[in-house]
PDB file of C-alpha atoms in Angstrom:
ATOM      1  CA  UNK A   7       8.018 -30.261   3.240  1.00 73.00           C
ATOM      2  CA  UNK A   8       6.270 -30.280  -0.185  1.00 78.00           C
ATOM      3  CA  UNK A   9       3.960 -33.419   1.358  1.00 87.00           C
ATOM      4  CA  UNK A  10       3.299 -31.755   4.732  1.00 87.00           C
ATOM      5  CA  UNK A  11       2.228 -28.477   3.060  1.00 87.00           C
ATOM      6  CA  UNK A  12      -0.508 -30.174   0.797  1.00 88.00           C
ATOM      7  CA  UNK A  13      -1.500 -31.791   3.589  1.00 90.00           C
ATOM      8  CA  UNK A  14      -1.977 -28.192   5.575  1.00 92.00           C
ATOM      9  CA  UNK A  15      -3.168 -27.363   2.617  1.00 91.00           C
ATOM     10  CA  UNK A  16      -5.938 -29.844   2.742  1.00 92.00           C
ATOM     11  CA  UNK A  17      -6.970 -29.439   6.051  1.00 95.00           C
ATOM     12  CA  UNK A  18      -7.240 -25.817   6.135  1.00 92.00           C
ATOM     13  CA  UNK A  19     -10.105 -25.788   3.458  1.00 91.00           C
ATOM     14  CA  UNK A  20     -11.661 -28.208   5.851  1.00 92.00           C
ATOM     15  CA  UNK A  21     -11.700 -25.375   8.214  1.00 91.00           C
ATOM     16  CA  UNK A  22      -8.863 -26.459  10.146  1.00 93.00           C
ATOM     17  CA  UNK A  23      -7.194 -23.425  12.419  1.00 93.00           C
ATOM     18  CA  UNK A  24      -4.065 -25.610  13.015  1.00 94.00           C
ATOM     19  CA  UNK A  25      -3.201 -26.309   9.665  1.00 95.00           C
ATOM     20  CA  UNK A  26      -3.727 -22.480   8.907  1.00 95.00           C
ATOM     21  CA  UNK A  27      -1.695 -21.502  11.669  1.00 95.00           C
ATOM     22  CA  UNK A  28       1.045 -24.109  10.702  1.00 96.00           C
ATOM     23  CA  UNK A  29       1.417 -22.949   7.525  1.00 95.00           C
ATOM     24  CA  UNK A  30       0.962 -19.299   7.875  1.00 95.00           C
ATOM     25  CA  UNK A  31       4.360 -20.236   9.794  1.00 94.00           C
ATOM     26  CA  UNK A  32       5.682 -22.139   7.150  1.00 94.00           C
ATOM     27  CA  UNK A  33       5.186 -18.575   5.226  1.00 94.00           C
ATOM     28  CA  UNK A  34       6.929 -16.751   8.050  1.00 92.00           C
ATOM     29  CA  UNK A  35      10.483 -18.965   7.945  1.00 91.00           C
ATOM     30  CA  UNK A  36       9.851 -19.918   4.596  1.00 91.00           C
ATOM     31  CA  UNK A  37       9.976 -24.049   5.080  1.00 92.00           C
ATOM     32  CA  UNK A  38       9.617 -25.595   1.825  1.00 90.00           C
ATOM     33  CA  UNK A  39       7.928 -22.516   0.147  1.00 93.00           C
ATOM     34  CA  UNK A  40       9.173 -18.988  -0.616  1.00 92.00           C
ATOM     35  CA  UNK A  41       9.258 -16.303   2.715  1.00 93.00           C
ATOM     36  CA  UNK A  42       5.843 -14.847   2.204  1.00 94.00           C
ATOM     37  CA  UNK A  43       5.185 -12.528   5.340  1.00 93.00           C
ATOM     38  CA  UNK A  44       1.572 -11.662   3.911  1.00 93.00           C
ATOM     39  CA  UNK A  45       0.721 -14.762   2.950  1.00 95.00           C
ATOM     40  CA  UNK A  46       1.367 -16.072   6.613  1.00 95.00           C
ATOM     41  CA  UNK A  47      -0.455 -13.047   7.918  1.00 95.00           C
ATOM     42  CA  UNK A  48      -3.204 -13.967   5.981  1.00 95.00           C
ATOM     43  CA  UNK A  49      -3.170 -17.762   7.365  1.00 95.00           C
ATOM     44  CA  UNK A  50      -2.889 -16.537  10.693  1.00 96.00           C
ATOM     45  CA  UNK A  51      -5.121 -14.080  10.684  1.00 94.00           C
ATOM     46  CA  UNK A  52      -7.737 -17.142   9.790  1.00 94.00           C
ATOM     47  CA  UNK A  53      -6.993 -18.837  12.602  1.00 95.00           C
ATOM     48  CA  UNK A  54      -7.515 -16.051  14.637  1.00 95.00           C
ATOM     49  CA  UNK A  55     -10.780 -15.096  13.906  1.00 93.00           C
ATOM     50  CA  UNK A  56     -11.449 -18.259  14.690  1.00 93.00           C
ATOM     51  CA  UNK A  57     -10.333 -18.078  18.230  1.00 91.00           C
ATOM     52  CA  UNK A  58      -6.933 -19.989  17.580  1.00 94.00           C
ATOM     53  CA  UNK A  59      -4.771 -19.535  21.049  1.00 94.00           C
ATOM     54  CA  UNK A  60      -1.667 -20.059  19.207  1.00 94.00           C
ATOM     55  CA  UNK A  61      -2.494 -17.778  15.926  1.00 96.00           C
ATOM     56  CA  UNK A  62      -3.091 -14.978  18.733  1.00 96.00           C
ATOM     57  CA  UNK A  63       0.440 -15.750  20.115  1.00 94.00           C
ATOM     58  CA  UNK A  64       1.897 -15.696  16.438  1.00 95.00           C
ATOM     59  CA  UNK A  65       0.330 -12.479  15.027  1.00 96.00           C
ATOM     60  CA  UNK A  66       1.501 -10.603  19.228  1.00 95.00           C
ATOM     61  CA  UNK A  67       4.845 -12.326  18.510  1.00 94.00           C
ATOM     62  CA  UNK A  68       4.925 -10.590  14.602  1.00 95.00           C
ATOM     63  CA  UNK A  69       3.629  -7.555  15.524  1.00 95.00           C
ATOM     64  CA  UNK A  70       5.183  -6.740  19.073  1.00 94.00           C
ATOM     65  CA  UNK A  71       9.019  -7.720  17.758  1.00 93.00           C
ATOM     66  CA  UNK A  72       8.483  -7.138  14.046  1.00 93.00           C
ATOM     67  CA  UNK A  73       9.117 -10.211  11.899  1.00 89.00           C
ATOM     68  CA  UNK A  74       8.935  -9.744   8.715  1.00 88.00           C
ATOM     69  CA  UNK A  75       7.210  -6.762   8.675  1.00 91.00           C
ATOM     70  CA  UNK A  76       7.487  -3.136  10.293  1.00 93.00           C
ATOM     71  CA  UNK A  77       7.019  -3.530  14.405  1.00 94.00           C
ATOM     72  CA  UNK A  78       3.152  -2.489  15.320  1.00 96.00           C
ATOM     73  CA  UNK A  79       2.872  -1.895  18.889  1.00 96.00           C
ATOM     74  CA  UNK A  80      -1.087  -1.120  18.227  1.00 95.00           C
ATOM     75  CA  UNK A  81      -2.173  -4.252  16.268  1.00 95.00           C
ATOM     76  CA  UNK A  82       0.200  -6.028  18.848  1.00 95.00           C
ATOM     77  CA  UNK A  83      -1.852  -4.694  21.605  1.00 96.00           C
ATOM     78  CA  UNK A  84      -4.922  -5.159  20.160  1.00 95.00           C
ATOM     79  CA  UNK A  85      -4.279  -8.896  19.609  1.00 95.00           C
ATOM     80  CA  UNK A  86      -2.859  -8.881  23.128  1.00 96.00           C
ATOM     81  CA  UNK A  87      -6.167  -7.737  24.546  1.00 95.00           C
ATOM     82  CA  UNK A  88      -7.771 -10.317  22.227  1.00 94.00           C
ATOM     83  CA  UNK A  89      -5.822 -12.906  24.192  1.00 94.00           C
ATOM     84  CA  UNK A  90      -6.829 -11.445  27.412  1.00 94.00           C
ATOM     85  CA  UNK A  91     -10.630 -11.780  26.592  1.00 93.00           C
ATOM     86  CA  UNK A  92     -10.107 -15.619  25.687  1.00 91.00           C
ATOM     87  CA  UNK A  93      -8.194 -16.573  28.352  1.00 91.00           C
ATOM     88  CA  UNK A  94      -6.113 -15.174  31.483  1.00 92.00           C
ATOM     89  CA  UNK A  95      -2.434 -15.137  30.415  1.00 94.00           C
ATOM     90  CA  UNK A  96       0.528 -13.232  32.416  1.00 96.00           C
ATOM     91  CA  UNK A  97       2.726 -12.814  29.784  1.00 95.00           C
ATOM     92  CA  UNK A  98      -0.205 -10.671  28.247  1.00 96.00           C
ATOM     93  CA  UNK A  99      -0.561  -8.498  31.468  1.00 97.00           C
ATOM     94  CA  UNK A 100       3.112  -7.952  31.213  1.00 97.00           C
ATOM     95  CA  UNK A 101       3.446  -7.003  27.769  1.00 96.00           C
ATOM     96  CA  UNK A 102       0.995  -4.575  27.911  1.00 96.00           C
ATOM     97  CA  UNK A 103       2.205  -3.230  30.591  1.00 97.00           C
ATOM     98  CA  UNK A 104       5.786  -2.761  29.144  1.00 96.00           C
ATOM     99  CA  UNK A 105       3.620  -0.830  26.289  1.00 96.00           C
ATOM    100  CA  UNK A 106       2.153   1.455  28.655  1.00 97.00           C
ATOM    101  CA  UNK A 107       5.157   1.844  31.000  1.00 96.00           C
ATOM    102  CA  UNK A 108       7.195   3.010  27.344  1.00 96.00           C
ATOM    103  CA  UNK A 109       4.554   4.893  25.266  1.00 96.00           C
ATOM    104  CA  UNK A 110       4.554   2.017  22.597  1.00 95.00           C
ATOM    105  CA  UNK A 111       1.876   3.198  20.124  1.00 93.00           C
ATOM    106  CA  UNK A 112       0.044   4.602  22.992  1.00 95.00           C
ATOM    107  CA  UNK A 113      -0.241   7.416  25.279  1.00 96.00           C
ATOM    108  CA  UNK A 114       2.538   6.533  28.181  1.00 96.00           C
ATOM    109  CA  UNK A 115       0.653   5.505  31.413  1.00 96.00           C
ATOM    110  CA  UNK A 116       2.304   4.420  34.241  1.00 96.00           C
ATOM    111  CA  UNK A 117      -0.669   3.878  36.313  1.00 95.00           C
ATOM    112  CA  UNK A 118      -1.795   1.032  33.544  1.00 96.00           C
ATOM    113  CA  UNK A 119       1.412  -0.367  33.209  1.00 97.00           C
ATOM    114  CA  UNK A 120       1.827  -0.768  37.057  1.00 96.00           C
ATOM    115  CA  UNK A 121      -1.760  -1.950  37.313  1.00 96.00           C
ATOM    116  CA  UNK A 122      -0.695  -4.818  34.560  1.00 97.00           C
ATOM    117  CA  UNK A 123       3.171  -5.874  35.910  1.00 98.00           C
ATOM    118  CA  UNK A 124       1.120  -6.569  39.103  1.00 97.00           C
ATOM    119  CA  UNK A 125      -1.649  -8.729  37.798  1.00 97.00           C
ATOM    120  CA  UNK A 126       1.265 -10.868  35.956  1.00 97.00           C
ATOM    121  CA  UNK A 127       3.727 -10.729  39.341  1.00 98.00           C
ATOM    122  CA  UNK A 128      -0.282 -12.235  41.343  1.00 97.00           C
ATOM    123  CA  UNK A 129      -0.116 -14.580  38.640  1.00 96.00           C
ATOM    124  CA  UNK A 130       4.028 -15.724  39.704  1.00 96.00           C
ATOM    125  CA  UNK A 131       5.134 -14.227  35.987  1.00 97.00           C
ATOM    126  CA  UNK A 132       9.153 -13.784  36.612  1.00 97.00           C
ATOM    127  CA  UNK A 133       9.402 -10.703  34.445  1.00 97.00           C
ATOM    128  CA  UNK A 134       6.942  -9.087  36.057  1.00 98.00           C
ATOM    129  CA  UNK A 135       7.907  -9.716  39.691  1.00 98.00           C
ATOM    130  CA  UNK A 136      11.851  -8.714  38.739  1.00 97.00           C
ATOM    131  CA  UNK A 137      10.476  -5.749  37.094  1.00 98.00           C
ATOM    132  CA  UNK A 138       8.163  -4.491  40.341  1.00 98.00           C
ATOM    133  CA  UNK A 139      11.167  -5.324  42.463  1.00 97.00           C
ATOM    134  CA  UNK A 140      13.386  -2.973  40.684  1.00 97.00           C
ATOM    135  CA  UNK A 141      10.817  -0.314  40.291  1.00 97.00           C
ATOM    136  CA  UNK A 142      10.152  -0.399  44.160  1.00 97.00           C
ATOM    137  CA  UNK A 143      14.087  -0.903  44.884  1.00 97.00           C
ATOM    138  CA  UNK A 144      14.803   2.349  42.731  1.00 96.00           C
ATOM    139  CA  UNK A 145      11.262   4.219  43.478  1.00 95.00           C
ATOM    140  CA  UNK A 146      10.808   4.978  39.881  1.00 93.00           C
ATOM    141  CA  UNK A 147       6.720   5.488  39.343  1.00 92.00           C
ATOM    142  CA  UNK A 148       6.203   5.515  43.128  1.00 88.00           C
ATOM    143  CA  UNK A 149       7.490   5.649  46.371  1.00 94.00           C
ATOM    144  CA  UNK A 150      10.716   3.971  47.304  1.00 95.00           C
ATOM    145  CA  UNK A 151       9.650   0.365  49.444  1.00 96.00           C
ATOM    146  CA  UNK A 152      12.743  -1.625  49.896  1.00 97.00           C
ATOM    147  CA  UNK A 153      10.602  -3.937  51.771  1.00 96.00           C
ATOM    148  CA  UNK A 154       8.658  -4.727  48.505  1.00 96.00           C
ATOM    149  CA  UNK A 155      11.149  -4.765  46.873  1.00 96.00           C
ATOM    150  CA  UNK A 156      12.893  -7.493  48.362  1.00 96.00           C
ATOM    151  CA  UNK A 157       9.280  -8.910  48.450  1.00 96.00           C
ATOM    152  CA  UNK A 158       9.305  -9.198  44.594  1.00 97.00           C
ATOM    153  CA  UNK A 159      12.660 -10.543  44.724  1.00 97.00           C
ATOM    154  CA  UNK A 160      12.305 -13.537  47.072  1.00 96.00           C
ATOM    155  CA  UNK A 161       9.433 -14.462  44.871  1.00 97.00           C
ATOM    156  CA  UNK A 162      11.419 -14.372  41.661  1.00 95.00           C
ATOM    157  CA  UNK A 163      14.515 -15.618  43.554  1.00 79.00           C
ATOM    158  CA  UNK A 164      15.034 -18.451  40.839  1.00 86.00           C
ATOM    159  CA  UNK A 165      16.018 -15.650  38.227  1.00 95.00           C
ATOM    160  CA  UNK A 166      19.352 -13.820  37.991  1.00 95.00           C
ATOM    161  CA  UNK A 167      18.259 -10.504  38.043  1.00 96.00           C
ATOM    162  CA  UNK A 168      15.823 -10.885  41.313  1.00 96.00           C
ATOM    163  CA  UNK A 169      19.193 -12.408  42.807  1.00 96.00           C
ATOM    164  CA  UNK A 170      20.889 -10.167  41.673  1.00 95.00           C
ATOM    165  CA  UNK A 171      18.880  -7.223  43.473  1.00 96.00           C
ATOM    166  CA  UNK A 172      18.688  -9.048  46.782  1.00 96.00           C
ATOM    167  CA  UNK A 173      22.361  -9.249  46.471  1.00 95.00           C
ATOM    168  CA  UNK A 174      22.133  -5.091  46.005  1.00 96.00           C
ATOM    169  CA  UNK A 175      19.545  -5.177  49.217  1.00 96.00           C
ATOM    170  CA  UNK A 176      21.840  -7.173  51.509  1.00 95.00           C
ATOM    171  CA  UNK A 177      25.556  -5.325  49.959  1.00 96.00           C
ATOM    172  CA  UNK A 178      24.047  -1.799  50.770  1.00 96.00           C
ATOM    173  CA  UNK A 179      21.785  -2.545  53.739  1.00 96.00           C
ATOM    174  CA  UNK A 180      18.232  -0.901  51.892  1.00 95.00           C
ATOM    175  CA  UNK A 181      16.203  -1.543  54.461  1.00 93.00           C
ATOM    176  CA  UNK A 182      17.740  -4.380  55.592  1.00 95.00           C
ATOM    177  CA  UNK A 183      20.630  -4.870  57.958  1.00 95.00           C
ATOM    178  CA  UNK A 184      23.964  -4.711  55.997  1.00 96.00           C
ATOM    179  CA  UNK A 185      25.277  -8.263  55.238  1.00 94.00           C
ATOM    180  CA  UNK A 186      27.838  -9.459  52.901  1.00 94.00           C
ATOM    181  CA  UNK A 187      28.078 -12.661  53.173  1.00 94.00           C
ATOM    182  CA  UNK A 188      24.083 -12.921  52.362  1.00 94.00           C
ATOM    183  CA  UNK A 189      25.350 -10.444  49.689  1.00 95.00           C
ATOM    184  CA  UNK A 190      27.848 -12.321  48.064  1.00 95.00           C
ATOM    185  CA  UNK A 191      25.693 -15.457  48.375  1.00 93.00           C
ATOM    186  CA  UNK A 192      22.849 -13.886  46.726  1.00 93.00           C
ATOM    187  CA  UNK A 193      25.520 -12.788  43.839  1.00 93.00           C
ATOM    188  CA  UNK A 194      26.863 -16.365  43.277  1.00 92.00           C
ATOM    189  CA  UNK A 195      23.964 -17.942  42.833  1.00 88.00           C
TER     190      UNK A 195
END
């Protein structure tokens, strides 16, 4: 580990984002050096500013769940958006959603959060279809649309919790004709 980080080393004061990022995350898990948290913020950060895809990822991934340091929904957010402007990324749309849908460092907005769980679900982002499913199954932020729900669902219908609410569609009949055996199929699966 010594060897790879002089090598990182090396090629980050030859400008390279990579080796920045790569050992701003040898900071992070401490691999071969001591945990430094700022240290790999600082490495990161570098990268960043330098349009590095994956730094952007690392610094939403630090800030948004907190490692190493205290959880930042606004820097999260901002390096979310930051993402956004480089390139078009679902789990981005989604994320920010889930920050406006919960009042995460900003003012709670449904309409926003809606508006950004269905530019992820256009985009075929699992978490995002599940999550419109089971906000049109229960009608919480709008009216209740079994229809789109089960929609959502069939379009997710590789995940276990999409399954698992066309299961709840078929076992209770919302707006579909009661069927149990589709039901318990849709459970097992």
């Amino acid at each position: 580990m010594k060897k790879a980080k002089k090598c990182f080393e090396i090629a980050a004061s030859l400008n390279n984002q990579k080796a920045n990022v790569m050992l701003g995350v040898m900071y992070i898990y401490g691999l071969g050096v001591y945990r430094d948290i700022s240290k790999a913020i600082d490495y990161i950060e570098s990268a960043a500013k330098k349009n590095n895809i994956k730094a952007i990822f690392c610094l939403i991934n630090i800030y948004f769940s907190g490692i190493g340091v205290e959880q930042d929904y606004c820097k999260a957010k901002y390096y979310l958006e930051l993402l956004l402007s480089k390139q078009n990324n679902s789990e981005a749309y989604f994320l920010i959603g889930l920050i406006y849908e919960l009042g995460l460092g900003v003012k709670q907005n449904y309409t926003k959060a809606i508006s950004h769980f269905e530019i992820a679900a256009k985009q075929s982002y699992i978490d995002a279809l599940v999550k419109l499913g089971y906000l049109y199954l229960y009608g919480i932020y709008f009216k209740q649309n079994y229809a789109k729900a089960e929609e959502y669902f069939e379009l997710a219908q590789n995940d276990s919790y999409a399954l698992n609410g066309l299961g709840f569609i078929y076992l209770k009949g919302f707006g579909v004709k009661r069927d149990y055996t589709k039901a318990i199929n849709y459970y097992e699966q």
